[in-house]
Amino acid sequence: MSEALLRVDGLVKHFPVRGGLFARDLERVHAVDGVSFEIGAGETLGLVGESGCGKSTTGRCILRLIEPSAGEVWFDGRSVTALDRHALRRLCRDMQIIFQDPYASLNPRMTVGSIIGEALVIHRLAKPGREFEDRVVHLLETVGLHADHLRRYPHEFSGGQRQRIGIARALAVSPRLIVCDEPVSALDVSIQAQVINLLEDLQEQFKLTYLFIAHDLSVVEHISDRVAVMYLGRVVEIAPAHELYTAPRHPYTEALLSAVPIPDPTVKRQRIVLQGDVPNPIRPPSGCHFHPRCPHAMERCRHEPPRLKTLAPGHLAACHLND
Ligand code: SF4
């Protein structure tokens, strides 16, 4: 991996659950519970896990759209977590986000030109008038849309086109890192590949670095250099993509992989069906969080949390089976 552009160190986010007469903190949702990873410049790290595992919260804490409860985030050697509001706003130019829902993330009352150009105005990157319009048209064409889309409204576009508008908005400030928060989950399967291909082309063209969040491994397989798997607020395995797909070392990764369709009909893979749902993050299970659903759980797993251990260069997993 090239030198880290982004470093996440022991990130924690607990949300208070308030109740009672004085709205006191009664309990805490352990959304993110000590997540650490790095992403090299120009690299794509896939971050995968079921709904509610904390992956989107991790992405938002990195950008400080949500304030982390503890831990550090470093971008290009600078502590993001220590920045004041003013400095954070400047850093927003380097770190952008593409949201999951292309229907909800675009203001229906703004034209496409205003949506894409808003950040150009905020960061004073283009003078109003001809220069502004030329920049926005160039951004539209970069994501495969047309100049005559400039004065239209979001409802006039399909889901895939709206996600392209969201991508153009993120690109407007020439970022170096983009958090792609489930950017294709709300799209038809036929459109998903087009958007992923676009993101790959843009990465090459603009030397972008991606944190690509998804809830299943099949989506990130093509685009990721490395993949991190999250379960109940913790990273349970992280490895180079090919290694994770061919030789997973955590039972949860194995179960997720068993659900990924294989294009070759002669290759059979046995589906591992996990029992039950993801447990309540207010009261996560003791020891290994995965033990109530793990087909290999041992007595030790109920009491002793497994540590993330290096098993091969760049391949870490948190499971007692690897001891
Ligand atoms: Fe399963 Fe135990 Fe490994 Fe957890 S530590 S994944 S419960 S075998």
XYZ file of C-alpha atoms and ligand atoms in Angstrom:
331
model
C 0.000 0.000 0.000
C 1.232 3.499 -0.791
C 1.659 5.999 2.050
C -1.609 6.427 3.977
C -3.753 9.388 2.903
C -6.375 8.569 5.533
C -5.733 6.958 8.913
C -8.550 6.013 11.266
C -7.372 5.113 14.738
C -9.615 3.594 17.437
C -12.746 5.376 16.175
C -15.719 5.145 18.551
C -19.255 6.460 18.172
C -21.857 5.793 20.844
C -25.287 7.384 20.485
C -27.161 8.121 23.705
C -30.662 6.694 24.100
C -32.582 9.298 26.102
C -35.756 8.834 28.086
C -37.578 9.577 31.325
C -38.867 12.877 32.662
C -35.576 14.756 32.307
C -34.483 13.107 29.037
C -31.532 11.511 30.787
C -29.095 9.214 28.965
C -30.478 5.759 29.723
C -28.440 3.582 27.402
C -25.941 3.831 24.567
C -26.010 2.475 21.044
C -22.509 1.127 20.336
C -22.548 2.073 16.645
C -18.770 2.136 16.120
C -16.549 0.465 18.691
C -12.846 0.989 18.086
C -12.402 0.923 14.314
C -8.917 1.370 12.840
C -7.684 1.252 9.243
C -5.647 3.163 6.694
C -6.251 4.020 3.034
C -3.351 4.767 0.713
C -3.444 7.576 -1.849
C -5.235 6.356 -4.976
C -6.487 3.229 -3.214
C -10.058 1.951 -2.753
C -10.942 0.344 0.559
C -14.288 -1.488 0.514
C -16.105 -1.390 3.862
C -18.738 -4.102 4.072
C -21.261 -5.393 6.600
C -24.978 -5.873 7.228
C -27.294 -2.917 7.903
C -26.653 -1.395 11.314
C -23.048 -2.629 11.623
C -21.711 0.941 11.825
C -20.142 1.321 8.387
C -22.050 4.469 7.355
C -21.521 5.978 10.818
C -17.793 5.317 10.365
C -17.851 7.160 7.017
C -19.709 10.124 8.492
C -17.424 10.334 11.539
C -14.395 10.468 9.200
C -15.874 13.597 7.570
C -17.159 14.815 10.958
C -20.713 14.991 9.637
C -21.201 13.151 12.942
C -18.852 13.935 15.826
C -16.975 10.806 16.969
C -17.133 9.877 20.704
C -13.446 8.915 20.739
C -10.549 8.021 18.458
C -8.593 9.922 15.845
C -8.877 10.519 12.117
C -5.826 11.732 10.202
C -5.943 13.055 6.631
C -2.639 13.617 4.861
C -0.868 13.878 8.217
C -3.375 16.333 9.771
C -5.701 15.410 12.607
C -9.265 15.858 11.306
C -10.679 15.271 14.778
C -8.714 18.221 16.207
C -9.787 20.798 13.582
C -12.025 23.737 14.481
C -15.105 24.479 12.324
C -13.258 26.973 10.126
C -10.375 24.619 9.333
C -12.808 21.747 8.872
C -14.676 23.698 6.205
C -11.457 24.162 4.272
C -10.727 20.449 4.575
C -14.174 19.697 3.093
C -12.649 20.484 -0.275
C -10.325 17.504 0.106
C -12.870 15.058 1.499
C -16.316 14.618 -0.041
C -19.187 12.144 0.225
C -21.588 10.529 -2.228
C -24.800 9.508 -0.499
C -26.772 6.312 -0.862
C -30.129 7.697 -1.839
C -29.999 9.737 -5.055
C -33.677 10.631 -4.516
C -33.333 12.151 -1.043
C -29.856 13.681 -1.304
C -30.663 16.280 -3.994
C -32.729 19.350 -3.128
C -35.856 19.068 -5.337
C -36.234 22.873 -5.486
C -32.774 23.527 -6.909
C -31.749 23.140 -10.545
C -29.009 20.664 -11.332
C -26.704 23.584 -12.136
C -27.259 25.123 -8.689
C -26.809 21.775 -6.912
C -23.495 21.052 -8.607
C -22.311 24.666 -8.474
C -23.207 25.327 -4.816
C -19.808 24.190 -3.552
C -18.046 26.273 -6.239
C -19.792 29.335 -4.799
C -19.183 28.423 -1.122
C -15.470 27.808 -1.716
C -15.176 30.697 -4.225
C -13.820 28.406 -6.939
C -15.520 30.094 -9.893
C -16.679 33.619 -10.655
C -20.438 34.002 -11.200
C -21.442 34.070 -14.872
C -19.705 32.428 -17.784
C -16.858 30.824 -15.772
C -19.310 29.282 -13.296
C -21.517 27.885 -16.054
C -18.555 26.477 -17.986
C -17.303 24.680 -14.871
C -20.701 23.141 -14.143
C -21.187 22.040 -17.766
C -17.727 20.462 -17.720
C -18.636 18.575 -14.519
C -21.910 17.378 -16.063
C -20.084 16.077 -19.128
C -17.419 14.438 -16.960
C -20.091 12.236 -15.341
C -21.829 11.431 -18.632
C -24.629 14.031 -18.535
C -25.277 16.902 -20.977
C -25.024 20.675 -20.951
C -28.786 20.990 -21.505
C -29.399 19.240 -18.146
C -28.109 22.347 -16.364
C -31.483 24.044 -15.841
C -33.528 20.961 -15.103
C -34.684 19.705 -11.693
C -33.792 16.383 -9.978
C -37.262 14.850 -10.474
C -36.689 14.923 -14.245
C -33.894 12.341 -13.966
C -33.665 8.576 -13.439
C -32.007 7.110 -10.315
C -28.733 6.452 -12.154
C -28.668 9.990 -13.576
C -29.349 11.459 -10.136
C -26.448 9.521 -8.705
C -24.297 10.971 -11.505
C -25.435 14.441 -10.373
C -24.388 13.527 -6.806
C -20.997 12.428 -8.108
C -20.577 15.678 -10.097
C -21.434 17.650 -6.925
C -18.719 15.777 -5.005
C -16.187 16.336 -7.814
C -16.865 20.089 -8.044
C -14.306 20.987 -5.360
C -11.594 18.629 -6.723
C -11.456 16.352 -3.664
C -8.713 13.823 -2.983
C -10.830 11.399 -0.947
C -14.463 10.456 -1.529
C -16.534 8.458 0.947
C -18.932 6.525 -1.304
C -21.727 5.632 1.133
C -23.602 2.768 -0.539
C -23.728 4.742 -3.824
C -25.365 1.963 -5.837
C -27.594 0.231 -3.249
C -30.722 2.140 -4.312
C -30.149 1.528 -8.047
C -31.283 -1.275 -10.372
C -28.666 -3.982 -10.853
C -28.283 -3.013 -14.527
C -27.413 0.583 -13.539
C -25.105 -0.376 -10.641
C -22.314 -1.560 -12.957
C -22.476 1.683 -14.987
C -22.069 3.830 -11.866
C -19.230 1.644 -10.521
C -17.464 1.843 -13.903
C -17.870 5.634 -13.855
C -16.366 5.815 -10.349
C -13.418 3.699 -11.530
C -12.828 5.937 -14.568
C -12.990 9.069 -12.397
C -10.561 7.546 -9.905
C -8.030 7.041 -12.662
C -8.636 10.448 -14.237
C -8.482 12.480 -11.001
C -6.241 10.214 -8.855
C -9.027 9.801 -6.308
C -8.981 7.738 -3.130
C -12.214 5.956 -2.142
C -13.752 4.537 0.997
C -16.457 2.468 -0.679
C -19.221 1.388 1.711
C -21.597 -1.428 0.737
C -23.695 -4.063 2.440
C -22.654 -6.978 0.312
C -19.344 -8.256 -0.894
C -20.382 -8.679 -4.536
C -20.700 -4.906 -4.993
C -17.206 -4.041 -3.751
C -15.375 -6.985 -5.352
C -14.672 -5.224 -8.627
C -13.722 -1.789 -7.332
C -11.756 -2.488 -4.118
C -8.018 -2.933 -3.663
C -8.596 -4.065 -0.071
C -11.765 -4.910 1.829
C -12.638 -4.461 5.521
C -15.572 -6.427 6.964
C -17.484 -4.908 9.895
C -19.740 -6.619 12.391
C -21.542 -4.791 15.203
C -19.274 -1.759 15.273
C -15.958 -3.595 14.873
C -13.727 -4.543 11.932
C -13.501 -8.351 12.025
C -11.347 -8.879 8.940
C -9.336 -6.724 6.560
C -7.299 -7.999 3.620
C -6.296 -7.394 0.006
C -9.477 -7.964 -2.014
C -8.343 -11.070 -3.903
C -7.135 -12.726 -0.695
C -10.336 -11.936 1.181
C -12.474 -13.407 -1.606
C -10.375 -16.546 -2.074
C -9.136 -17.280 1.463
C -11.288 -15.571 4.135
C -10.163 -16.130 7.746
C -13.256 -15.048 9.682
C -16.506 -17.083 9.831
C -18.598 -13.952 9.263
C -16.691 -13.121 6.055
C -17.155 -16.755 4.950
C -20.910 -16.446 5.492
C -21.111 -13.157 3.551
C -19.044 -14.646 0.730
C -21.215 -17.741 0.505
C -24.080 -15.457 -0.572
C -22.097 -13.918 -3.457
C -23.242 -15.408 -6.797
C -20.506 -17.084 -8.859
C -20.764 -16.380 -12.619
C -19.368 -19.860 -13.518
C -22.312 -22.359 -13.273
C -19.910 -25.327 -12.900
C -18.515 -23.926 -9.623
C -20.693 -24.745 -6.615
C -20.396 -22.902 -3.314
C -22.239 -23.998 -0.200
C -24.440 -21.260 1.219
C -23.864 -20.579 4.937
C -27.109 -19.344 6.435
C -26.523 -17.386 9.630
C -28.978 -17.933 12.454
C -30.870 -14.911 13.806
C -30.405 -11.219 13.112
C -27.627 -8.788 13.970
C -27.925 -8.358 17.783
C -29.054 -5.108 19.358
C -26.098 -2.669 19.403
C -27.375 -1.243 22.719
C -26.407 -4.509 24.416
C -23.865 -6.232 22.145
C -23.059 -9.869 23.070
C -20.126 -10.462 25.428
C -16.788 -11.800 24.174
C -16.845 -12.143 20.400
C -19.879 -10.122 19.266
C -20.486 -12.738 16.572
C -20.679 -15.759 18.928
C -24.526 -16.119 19.056
C -24.580 -16.607 15.248
C -21.221 -18.260 14.643
C -21.310 -21.924 13.530
C -17.832 -22.434 15.103
C -18.422 -20.714 18.471
C -16.550 -22.211 21.434
C -16.938 -21.591 25.164
C -14.041 -19.151 25.066
C -15.812 -17.020 22.439
C -18.564 -16.096 24.937
C -16.131 -14.398 27.316
C -13.002 -13.352 25.483
C -13.143 -10.730 22.695
C -10.759 -11.823 19.898
C -8.137 -9.278 18.889
C -7.508 -8.271 15.286
C -4.335 -10.212 14.469
C -2.040 -10.148 11.460
C -2.203 -13.537 9.716
C -0.321 -12.634 6.519
C 1.040 -9.334 5.177
C -1.932 -6.943 5.099
C -4.389 -9.682 6.179
C -5.868 -9.274 9.678
C -8.760 -11.132 11.301
C -10.325 -11.211 14.759
C -11.226 -14.835 15.516
C -9.997 -17.358 18.112
C -9.878 -20.034 15.392
C -6.724 -18.329 14.096
C -4.824 -18.668 17.414
Fe -16.772 -17.590 15.864
Fe -15.387 -17.657 18.127
Fe -14.236 -16.846 15.893
Fe -16.055 -15.338 17.105
S -14.046 -15.901 17.882
S -15.905 -15.745 14.936
S -17.468 -16.875 17.827
S -15.027 -18.886 16.317
